[in-house]
XYZ file of C-alpha atoms in Angstrom:
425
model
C 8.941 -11.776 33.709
C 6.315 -10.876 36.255
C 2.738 -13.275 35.916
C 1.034 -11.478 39.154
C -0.834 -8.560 37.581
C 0.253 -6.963 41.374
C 3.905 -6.706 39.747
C 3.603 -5.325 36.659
C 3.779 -1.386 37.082
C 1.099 0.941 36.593
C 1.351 2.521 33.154
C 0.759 5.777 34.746
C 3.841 5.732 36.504
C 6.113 4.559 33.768
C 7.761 6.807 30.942
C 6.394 7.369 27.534
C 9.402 5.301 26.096
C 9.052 3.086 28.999
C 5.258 2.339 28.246
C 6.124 2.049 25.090
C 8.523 -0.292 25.129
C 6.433 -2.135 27.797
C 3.070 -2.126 25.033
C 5.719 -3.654 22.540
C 7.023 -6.676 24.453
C 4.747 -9.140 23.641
C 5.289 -8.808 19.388
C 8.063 -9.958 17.690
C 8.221 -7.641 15.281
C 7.689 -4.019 15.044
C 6.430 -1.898 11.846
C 6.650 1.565 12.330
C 4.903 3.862 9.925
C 6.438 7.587 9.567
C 2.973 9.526 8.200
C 4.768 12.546 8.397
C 7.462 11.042 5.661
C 3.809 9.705 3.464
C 2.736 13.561 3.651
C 6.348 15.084 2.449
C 6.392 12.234 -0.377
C 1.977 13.739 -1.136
C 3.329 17.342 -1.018
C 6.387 16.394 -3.456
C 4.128 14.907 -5.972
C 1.613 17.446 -5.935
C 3.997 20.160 -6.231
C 5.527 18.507 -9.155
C 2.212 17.633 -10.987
C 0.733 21.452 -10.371
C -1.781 22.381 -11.464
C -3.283 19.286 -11.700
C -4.709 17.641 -8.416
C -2.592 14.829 -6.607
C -5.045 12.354 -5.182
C -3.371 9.637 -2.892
C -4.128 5.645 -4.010
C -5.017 3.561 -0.834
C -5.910 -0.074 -2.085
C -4.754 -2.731 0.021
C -5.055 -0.935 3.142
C -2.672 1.764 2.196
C 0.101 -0.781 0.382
C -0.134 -2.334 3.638
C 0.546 1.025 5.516
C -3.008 1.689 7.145
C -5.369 2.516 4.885
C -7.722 4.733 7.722
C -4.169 6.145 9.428
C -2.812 7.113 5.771
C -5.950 9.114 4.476
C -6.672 10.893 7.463
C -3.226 12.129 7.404
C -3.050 13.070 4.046
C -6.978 14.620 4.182
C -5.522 16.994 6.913
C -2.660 17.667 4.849
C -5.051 18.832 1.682
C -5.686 15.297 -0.272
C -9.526 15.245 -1.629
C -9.463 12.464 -3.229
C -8.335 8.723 -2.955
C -8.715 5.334 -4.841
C -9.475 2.105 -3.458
C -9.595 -1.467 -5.202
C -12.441 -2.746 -3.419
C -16.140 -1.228 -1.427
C -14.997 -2.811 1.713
C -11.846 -0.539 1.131
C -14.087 2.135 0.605
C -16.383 1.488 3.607
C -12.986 1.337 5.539
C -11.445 4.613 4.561
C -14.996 6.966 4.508
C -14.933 6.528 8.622
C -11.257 8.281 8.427
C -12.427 11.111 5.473
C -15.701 11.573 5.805
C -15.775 14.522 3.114
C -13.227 13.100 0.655
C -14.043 11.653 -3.014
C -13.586 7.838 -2.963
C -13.424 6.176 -6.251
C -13.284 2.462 -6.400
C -11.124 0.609 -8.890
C -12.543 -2.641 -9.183
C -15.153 -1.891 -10.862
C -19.277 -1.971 -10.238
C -21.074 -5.336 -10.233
C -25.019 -5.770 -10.382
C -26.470 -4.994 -7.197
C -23.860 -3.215 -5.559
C -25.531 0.525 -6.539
C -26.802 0.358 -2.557
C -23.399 -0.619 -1.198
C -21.588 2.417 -3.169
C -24.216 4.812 -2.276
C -24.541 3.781 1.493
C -21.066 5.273 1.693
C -21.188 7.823 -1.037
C -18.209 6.329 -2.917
C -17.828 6.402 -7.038
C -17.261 3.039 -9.179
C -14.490 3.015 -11.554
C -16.624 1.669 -14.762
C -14.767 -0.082 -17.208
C -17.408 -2.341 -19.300
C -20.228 -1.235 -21.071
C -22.223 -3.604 -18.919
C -21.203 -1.975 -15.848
C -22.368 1.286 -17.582
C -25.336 -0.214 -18.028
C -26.006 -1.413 -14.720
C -25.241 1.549 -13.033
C -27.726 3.363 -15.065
C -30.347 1.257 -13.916
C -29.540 2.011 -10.261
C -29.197 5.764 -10.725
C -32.621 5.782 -12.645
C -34.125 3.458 -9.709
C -32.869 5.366 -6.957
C -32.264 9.166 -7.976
C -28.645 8.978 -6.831
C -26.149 11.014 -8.213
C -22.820 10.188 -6.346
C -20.980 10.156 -9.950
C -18.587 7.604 -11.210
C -15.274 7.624 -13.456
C -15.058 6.019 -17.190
C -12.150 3.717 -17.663
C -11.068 3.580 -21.196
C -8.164 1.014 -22.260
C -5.126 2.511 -23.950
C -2.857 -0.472 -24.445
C -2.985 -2.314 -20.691
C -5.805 -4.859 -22.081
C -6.488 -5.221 -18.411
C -9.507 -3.271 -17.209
C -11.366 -0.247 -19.089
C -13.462 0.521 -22.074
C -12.131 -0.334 -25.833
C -11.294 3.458 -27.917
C -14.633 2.241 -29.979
C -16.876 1.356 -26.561
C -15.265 5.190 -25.466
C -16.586 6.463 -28.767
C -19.882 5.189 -28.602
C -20.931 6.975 -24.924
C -19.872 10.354 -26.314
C -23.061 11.343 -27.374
C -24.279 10.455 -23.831
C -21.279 12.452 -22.622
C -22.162 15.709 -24.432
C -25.942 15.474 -23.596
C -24.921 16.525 -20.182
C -26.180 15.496 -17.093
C -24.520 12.578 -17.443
C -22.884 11.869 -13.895
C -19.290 10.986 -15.009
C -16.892 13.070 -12.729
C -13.618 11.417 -14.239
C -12.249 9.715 -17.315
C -8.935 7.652 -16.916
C -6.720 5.884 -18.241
C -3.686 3.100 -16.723
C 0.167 3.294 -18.323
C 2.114 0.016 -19.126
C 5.561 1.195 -18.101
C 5.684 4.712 -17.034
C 8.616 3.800 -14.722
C 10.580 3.586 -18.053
C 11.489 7.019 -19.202
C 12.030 6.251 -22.524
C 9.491 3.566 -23.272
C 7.963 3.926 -26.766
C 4.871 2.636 -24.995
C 4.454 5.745 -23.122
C 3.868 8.277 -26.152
C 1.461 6.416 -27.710
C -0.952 5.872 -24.575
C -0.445 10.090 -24.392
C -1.593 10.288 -27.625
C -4.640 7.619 -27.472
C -5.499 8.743 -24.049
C -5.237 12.671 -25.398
C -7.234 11.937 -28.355
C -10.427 10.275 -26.566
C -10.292 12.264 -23.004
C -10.507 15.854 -25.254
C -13.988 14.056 -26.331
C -15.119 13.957 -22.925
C -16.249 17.570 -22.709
C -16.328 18.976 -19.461
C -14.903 16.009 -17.778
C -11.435 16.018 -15.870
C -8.931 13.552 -17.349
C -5.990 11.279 -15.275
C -3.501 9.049 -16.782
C -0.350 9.162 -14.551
C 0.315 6.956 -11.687
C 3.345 7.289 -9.253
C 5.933 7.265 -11.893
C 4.037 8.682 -14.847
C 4.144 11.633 -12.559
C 7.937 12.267 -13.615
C 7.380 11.562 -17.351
C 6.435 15.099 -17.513
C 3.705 17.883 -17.907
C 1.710 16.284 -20.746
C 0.778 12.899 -18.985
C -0.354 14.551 -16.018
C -3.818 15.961 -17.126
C -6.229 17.252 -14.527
C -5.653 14.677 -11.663
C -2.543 12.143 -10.876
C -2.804 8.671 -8.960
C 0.333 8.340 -6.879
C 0.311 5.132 -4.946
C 3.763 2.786 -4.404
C 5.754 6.766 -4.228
C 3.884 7.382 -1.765
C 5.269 4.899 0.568
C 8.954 5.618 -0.362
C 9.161 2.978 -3.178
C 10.832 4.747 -5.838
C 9.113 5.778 -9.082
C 12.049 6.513 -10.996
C 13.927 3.251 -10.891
C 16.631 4.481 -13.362
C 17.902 7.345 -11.518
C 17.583 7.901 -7.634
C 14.980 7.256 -5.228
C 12.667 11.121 -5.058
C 10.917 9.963 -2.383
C 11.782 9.599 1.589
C 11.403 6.221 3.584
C 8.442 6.037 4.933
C 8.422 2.064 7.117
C 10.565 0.850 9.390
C 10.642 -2.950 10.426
C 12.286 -4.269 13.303
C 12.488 -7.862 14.516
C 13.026 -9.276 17.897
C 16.166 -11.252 18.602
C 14.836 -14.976 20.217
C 17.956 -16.720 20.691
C 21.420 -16.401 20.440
C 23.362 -19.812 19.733
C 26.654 -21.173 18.309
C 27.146 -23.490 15.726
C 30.959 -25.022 14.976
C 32.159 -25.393 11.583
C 31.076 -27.554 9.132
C 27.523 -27.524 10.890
C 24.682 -26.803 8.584
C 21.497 -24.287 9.711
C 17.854 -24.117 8.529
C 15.533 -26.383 6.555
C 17.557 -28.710 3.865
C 20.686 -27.776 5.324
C 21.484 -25.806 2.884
C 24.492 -23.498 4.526
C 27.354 -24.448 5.834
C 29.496 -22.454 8.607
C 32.851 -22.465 7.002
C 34.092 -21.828 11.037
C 32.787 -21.234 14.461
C 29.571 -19.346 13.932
C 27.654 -17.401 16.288
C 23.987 -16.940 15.249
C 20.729 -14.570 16.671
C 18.022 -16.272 15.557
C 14.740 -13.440 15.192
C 11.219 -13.955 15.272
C 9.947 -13.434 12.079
C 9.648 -15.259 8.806
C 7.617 -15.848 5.367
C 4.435 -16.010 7.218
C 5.334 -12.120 8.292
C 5.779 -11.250 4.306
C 9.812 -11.928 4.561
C 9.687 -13.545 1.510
C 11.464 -16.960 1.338
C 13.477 -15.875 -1.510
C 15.608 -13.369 0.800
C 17.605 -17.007 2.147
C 20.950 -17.892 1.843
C 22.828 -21.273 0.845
C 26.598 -22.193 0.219
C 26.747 -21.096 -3.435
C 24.220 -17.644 -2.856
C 24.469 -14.621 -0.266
C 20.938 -13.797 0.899
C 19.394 -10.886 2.263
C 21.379 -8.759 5.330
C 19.398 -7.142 8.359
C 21.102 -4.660 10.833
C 22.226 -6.098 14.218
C 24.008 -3.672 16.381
C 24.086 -0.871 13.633
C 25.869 -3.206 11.080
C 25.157 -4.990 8.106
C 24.760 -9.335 9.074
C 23.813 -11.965 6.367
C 20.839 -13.928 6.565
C 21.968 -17.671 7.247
C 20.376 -20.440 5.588
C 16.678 -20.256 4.326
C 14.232 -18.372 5.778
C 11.584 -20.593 7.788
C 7.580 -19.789 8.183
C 8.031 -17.372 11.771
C 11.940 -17.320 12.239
C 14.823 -16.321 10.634
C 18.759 -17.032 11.407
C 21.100 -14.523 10.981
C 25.109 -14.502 11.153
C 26.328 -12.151 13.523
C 29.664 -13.620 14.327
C 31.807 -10.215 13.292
C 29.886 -8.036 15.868
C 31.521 -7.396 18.891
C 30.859 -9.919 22.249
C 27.390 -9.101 24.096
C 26.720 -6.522 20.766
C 23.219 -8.577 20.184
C 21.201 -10.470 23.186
C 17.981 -12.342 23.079
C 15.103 -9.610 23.234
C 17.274 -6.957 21.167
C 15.572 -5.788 17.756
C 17.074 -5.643 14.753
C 15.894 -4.183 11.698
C 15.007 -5.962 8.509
C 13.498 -2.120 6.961
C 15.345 0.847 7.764
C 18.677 1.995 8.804
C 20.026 1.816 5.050
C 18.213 -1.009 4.190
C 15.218 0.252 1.231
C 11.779 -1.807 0.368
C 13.277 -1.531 -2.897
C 16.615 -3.311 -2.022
C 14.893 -5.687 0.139
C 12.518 -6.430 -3.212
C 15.732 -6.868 -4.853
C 16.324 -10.083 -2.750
C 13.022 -10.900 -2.773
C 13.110 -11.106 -6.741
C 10.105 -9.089 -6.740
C 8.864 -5.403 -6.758
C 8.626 -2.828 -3.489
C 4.867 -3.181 -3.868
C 4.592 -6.301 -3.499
C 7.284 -6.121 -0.418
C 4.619 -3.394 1.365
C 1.636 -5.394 0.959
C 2.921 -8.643 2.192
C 3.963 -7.053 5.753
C 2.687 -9.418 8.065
C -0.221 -9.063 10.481
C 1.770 -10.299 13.551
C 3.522 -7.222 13.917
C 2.731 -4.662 16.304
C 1.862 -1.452 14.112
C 3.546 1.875 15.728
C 2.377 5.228 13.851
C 4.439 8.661 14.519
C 3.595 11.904 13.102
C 0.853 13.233 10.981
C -0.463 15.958 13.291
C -2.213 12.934 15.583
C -1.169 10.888 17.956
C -1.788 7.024 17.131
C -2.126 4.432 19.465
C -0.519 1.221 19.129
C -2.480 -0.427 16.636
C -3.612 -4.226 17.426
C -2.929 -7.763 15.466
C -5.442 -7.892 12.605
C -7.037 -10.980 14.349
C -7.320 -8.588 17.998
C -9.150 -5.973 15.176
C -11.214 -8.428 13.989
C -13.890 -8.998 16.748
C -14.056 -5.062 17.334
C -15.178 -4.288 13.673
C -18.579 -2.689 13.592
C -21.520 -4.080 11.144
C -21.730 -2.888 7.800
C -24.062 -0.682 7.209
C -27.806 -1.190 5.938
C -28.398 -0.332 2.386
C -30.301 3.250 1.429
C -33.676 3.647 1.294
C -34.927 3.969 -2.268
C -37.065 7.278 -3.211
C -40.249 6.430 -3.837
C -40.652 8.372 -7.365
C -36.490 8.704 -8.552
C -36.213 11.452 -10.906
C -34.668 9.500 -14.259
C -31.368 10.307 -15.538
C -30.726 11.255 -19.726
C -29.207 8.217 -21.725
C-alpha cells in the first residue's frame, strides 16, 4: 500500500469502478442501498392501496436506510407525505423535501410548538394534554401548520382513549380546528386472520366517521394487504418498504432493497480438535480453513447469529456459496468456515456478503431471533454507505462520526406575531 500521497493515482485518471473501489478500501464493510428497489416496493403499495394515498414512514433514519437519501427519492417519485419518530428526524428529512408533509410520531411536548413550526412539521397528538398544549402555542403564535389525532384502538401504547376521542368532537365539527389527520396503530396486521384485526376496523371505523372532514389512516406496511376496508384515506408503509416482508405467511411482495458486504481480514487454518472464538465454543471436527471478516455485533451483526458444537449459526456468501459462521460472533470480527470452497476461492481483502445474494433481512432476523426491523436499524455506522439509483447520483456517504462535525446548527426558533389571531376551542 502506497503512504507517499505522490503514489497514489489521481482520481481523475482512474475508472469509475476503479475509483470506486479505491473510495471503498479503507471500510470494512460495505452497505449498499438500491433506492430504485425502495421506489418499486412505494409504487407497489400505492398501487395496491388506491385510492387512498401511500405516504412512506422514515423514523430511524429511514430503518437505517438514509432517512434524507430515502425521501428525496421517493418525493421525486410522487410521495407527499412521510412520518418521523422524532423533530430532529424531522429537521433532518425537511432539507431533502422541502414541500412534503412531515408528521412526527412521538408526540408534542411543552415548548416544542417553535421547534415544529421552525420546520413546518405536524405533531402526532396522542394525550389530551398534548392537545392542550398545542392549543396554547397555536393561540400564542397564529400558526396553523396542522397536526394529526391519535386515538387508541387496542395497542394501549400511544393515542387518545375512544372516550378522550369522543370528547374533542364537538371541537372537531366547529371547524377550524387544524387537525389534518386522525389515526389509528394495528396490533398484528401481519396476521391475516387475527381476530384482533376486525375489531380495531370496526373501533377505528366507528370514531374516524366522527371526525368530519378529516382524512383517516389505520394500515401500516402489512395492514396494507388485509384489504380495502383498513386502508382509509392514507396508508403508513414503513419495514415493506425496505424489502422486509409484510406478509410473513405467504411470500415476500416486496424486492430487496440492502446489500451488505464484509471485507475478508485474514485467512488462517486451524487443525482438528482446535476450538475458535470467545469461550471456545466450536470445535473443528478436521482441518479447517477459516476467513476471518471485519465486522461484528458492534456493526448490528447480532451476537445471536454464532455458532457452537451443538447449534449451526448464521451462513454468509464467500465465493458465491453458502459458508457457516464459526464460533460466536465477537464485537468487530467474525470467523467464518470456508474450508469446502475451492483453493485461492477467498483471499484477505475479498468481500463477502452477509445481505444479499440469497441471503434476506428476514432470514438473517431469523438467526438473529429477532424481527427484519430490528435487523435494518441496527446496521452499523462503520460501514461505508454506497447509494445506486433513484434518478440521482449519490456520493459515497461518510462514517456517522466523519458526518458529525459537518452538521449545520439547528435552526433559531420563529418569531412570534405580535397580535396572533386565536384559534376556536
Amino acid at each position: 500500500m502506497a503512504s507517499d500521497p505522490k503514489m497514489i493515482p489521481q482520481s481523475g485518471l482512474l475508472s469509475v469502478e476503479a475509483n470506486q473501489a479505491a473510495a471503498l478500501a479503507p471500510y470494512g464493510g460495505v452497505l449498499t442501498v438500491d433506492l430504485d428497489a425502495i421506489i418499486a416496493n412505494w409504487r407497489k403499495l400505492e398501487k395496491t392501496a388506491v385510492p387512498a394515498e401511500c405516504s412512506a414512514v422514515i423514523k430511524a433514519d429511514a430503518y437505517g436506510c438514509g432517512a434524507a437519501q430515502v425521501s428525496r427519492a421517493l418525493s421525486k417519485a410522487g410521495c407527499k407525505t412521510f412520518f418521523v419518530a422524532t423533530i430532529e428526524e424531522a429537521r433532518k428529512v425537511r432539507g431533502a423535501v422541502p414541500e412534503a408533509a412531515i408528521y412526527v410520531l412521538g408526540g408534542y411536548f411543552q415548548n416544542t410548538g417553535e421547534h415544529y413550526a421552525s420546520i413546518n412539521c405536524r405533531p402526532v397528538i396522542g394525550d389530551l394534554n398534548e392537545l392542550a398544549e398545542w392549543d396554547v402555542f397555536c393561540r400564542r403564535t397564529g400558526w396553523t401548520g396542522g397536526a394529526a389525532i391519535h386515538i387508541d384502538t387496542g395497542m394501549n401504547r400511544l393515542g387518545l382513549t375512544l372516550a378522550e376521542a369522543q370528547a374533542i368532537i364537538p371541537r372537531i365539527n366547529a371547524g377550524d380546528h387544524g387537525i389534518t389527520l386522525v389515526m389509528s396503530h394495528l396490533v398484528s396486521a401481519e396476521q391475516l386472520n387475527n381476530p384482533v384485526n376486525a375489531k380495531q376496523l370496526a373501533t377505528f371505523r366507528g370514531i374516524a366517521s366522527e371526525f368530519s372532514g378529516v382524512p383517516a389512516a389505520l394500515a401500516n406496511s402489512s395492514g396494507i394487504f388485509l384489504g380495502a376496508p383498513f386502508q382509509f384515506d392514507l396508508v403508513r408503509p414503513g419495514a415493506a418498504l425496505y424489502g422486509v416482508n409484510p406478509t410473513p405467511e405467504a411470500d415476500n411482495p416486496m424486492q430487496p432493497v440492502v446489500d451488505l458486504k464484509a471485507r475478508i481480514v485474514q485467512i488462517r487454518n486451524v487443525e482438528r480438535g482446535e476450538t475458535v472464538g470467545y469461550g471456545g465454543t466450536w470445535t473443528a471436527r478436521r482441518p479447517t480453513k477459516l476467513a476471518i471478516i471485519a465486522v461484528g455485533y458492534a456493526d448490528g451483526y447480532f451476537r445471536a447469529a454464532s455458532s457452537n458444537d451443538g447449534t449451526r449459526g448464521a451462513e454468509v456468501i464467500v465465493a458465491g456459496k453458502r459458508c457457516p459462521v464459526a464460533g460466536r460472533v465477537s464485537m468487530d470480527l467474525i470467523a467464518i468456515d470456508i474450508t469446502d470452497l475451492p483453493p485461492n476461492a477467498a483471499r484477505r481483502g475479498h468481500l463477502v456478503t452477509l445481505i444479499g445474494e440469497g441471503i434476506t433481512v428476514d432470514e438473517l432476523a431469523h438467526h438473529f431471533g429477532t424481527i427484519g426491523y430490528e435487523v435494518l436499524t441496527s446496521l452499523g455506522h462503520r460501514y461505508a454507505r454506497v447509494y445506486k439509483g433513484g434518478n440521482v447520483a449519490e456520493p459515497l456517504a461518510k462514517p456517522a462520526a466523519a458526518q458529525a462535525a459537518e452538521q449545520p446548527p439547528a435552526p433559531p426558533p420563529i418569531e412570534q406575531p405580535a397580535n396572533p389571531p386565536p384559534l376556536p376551542s
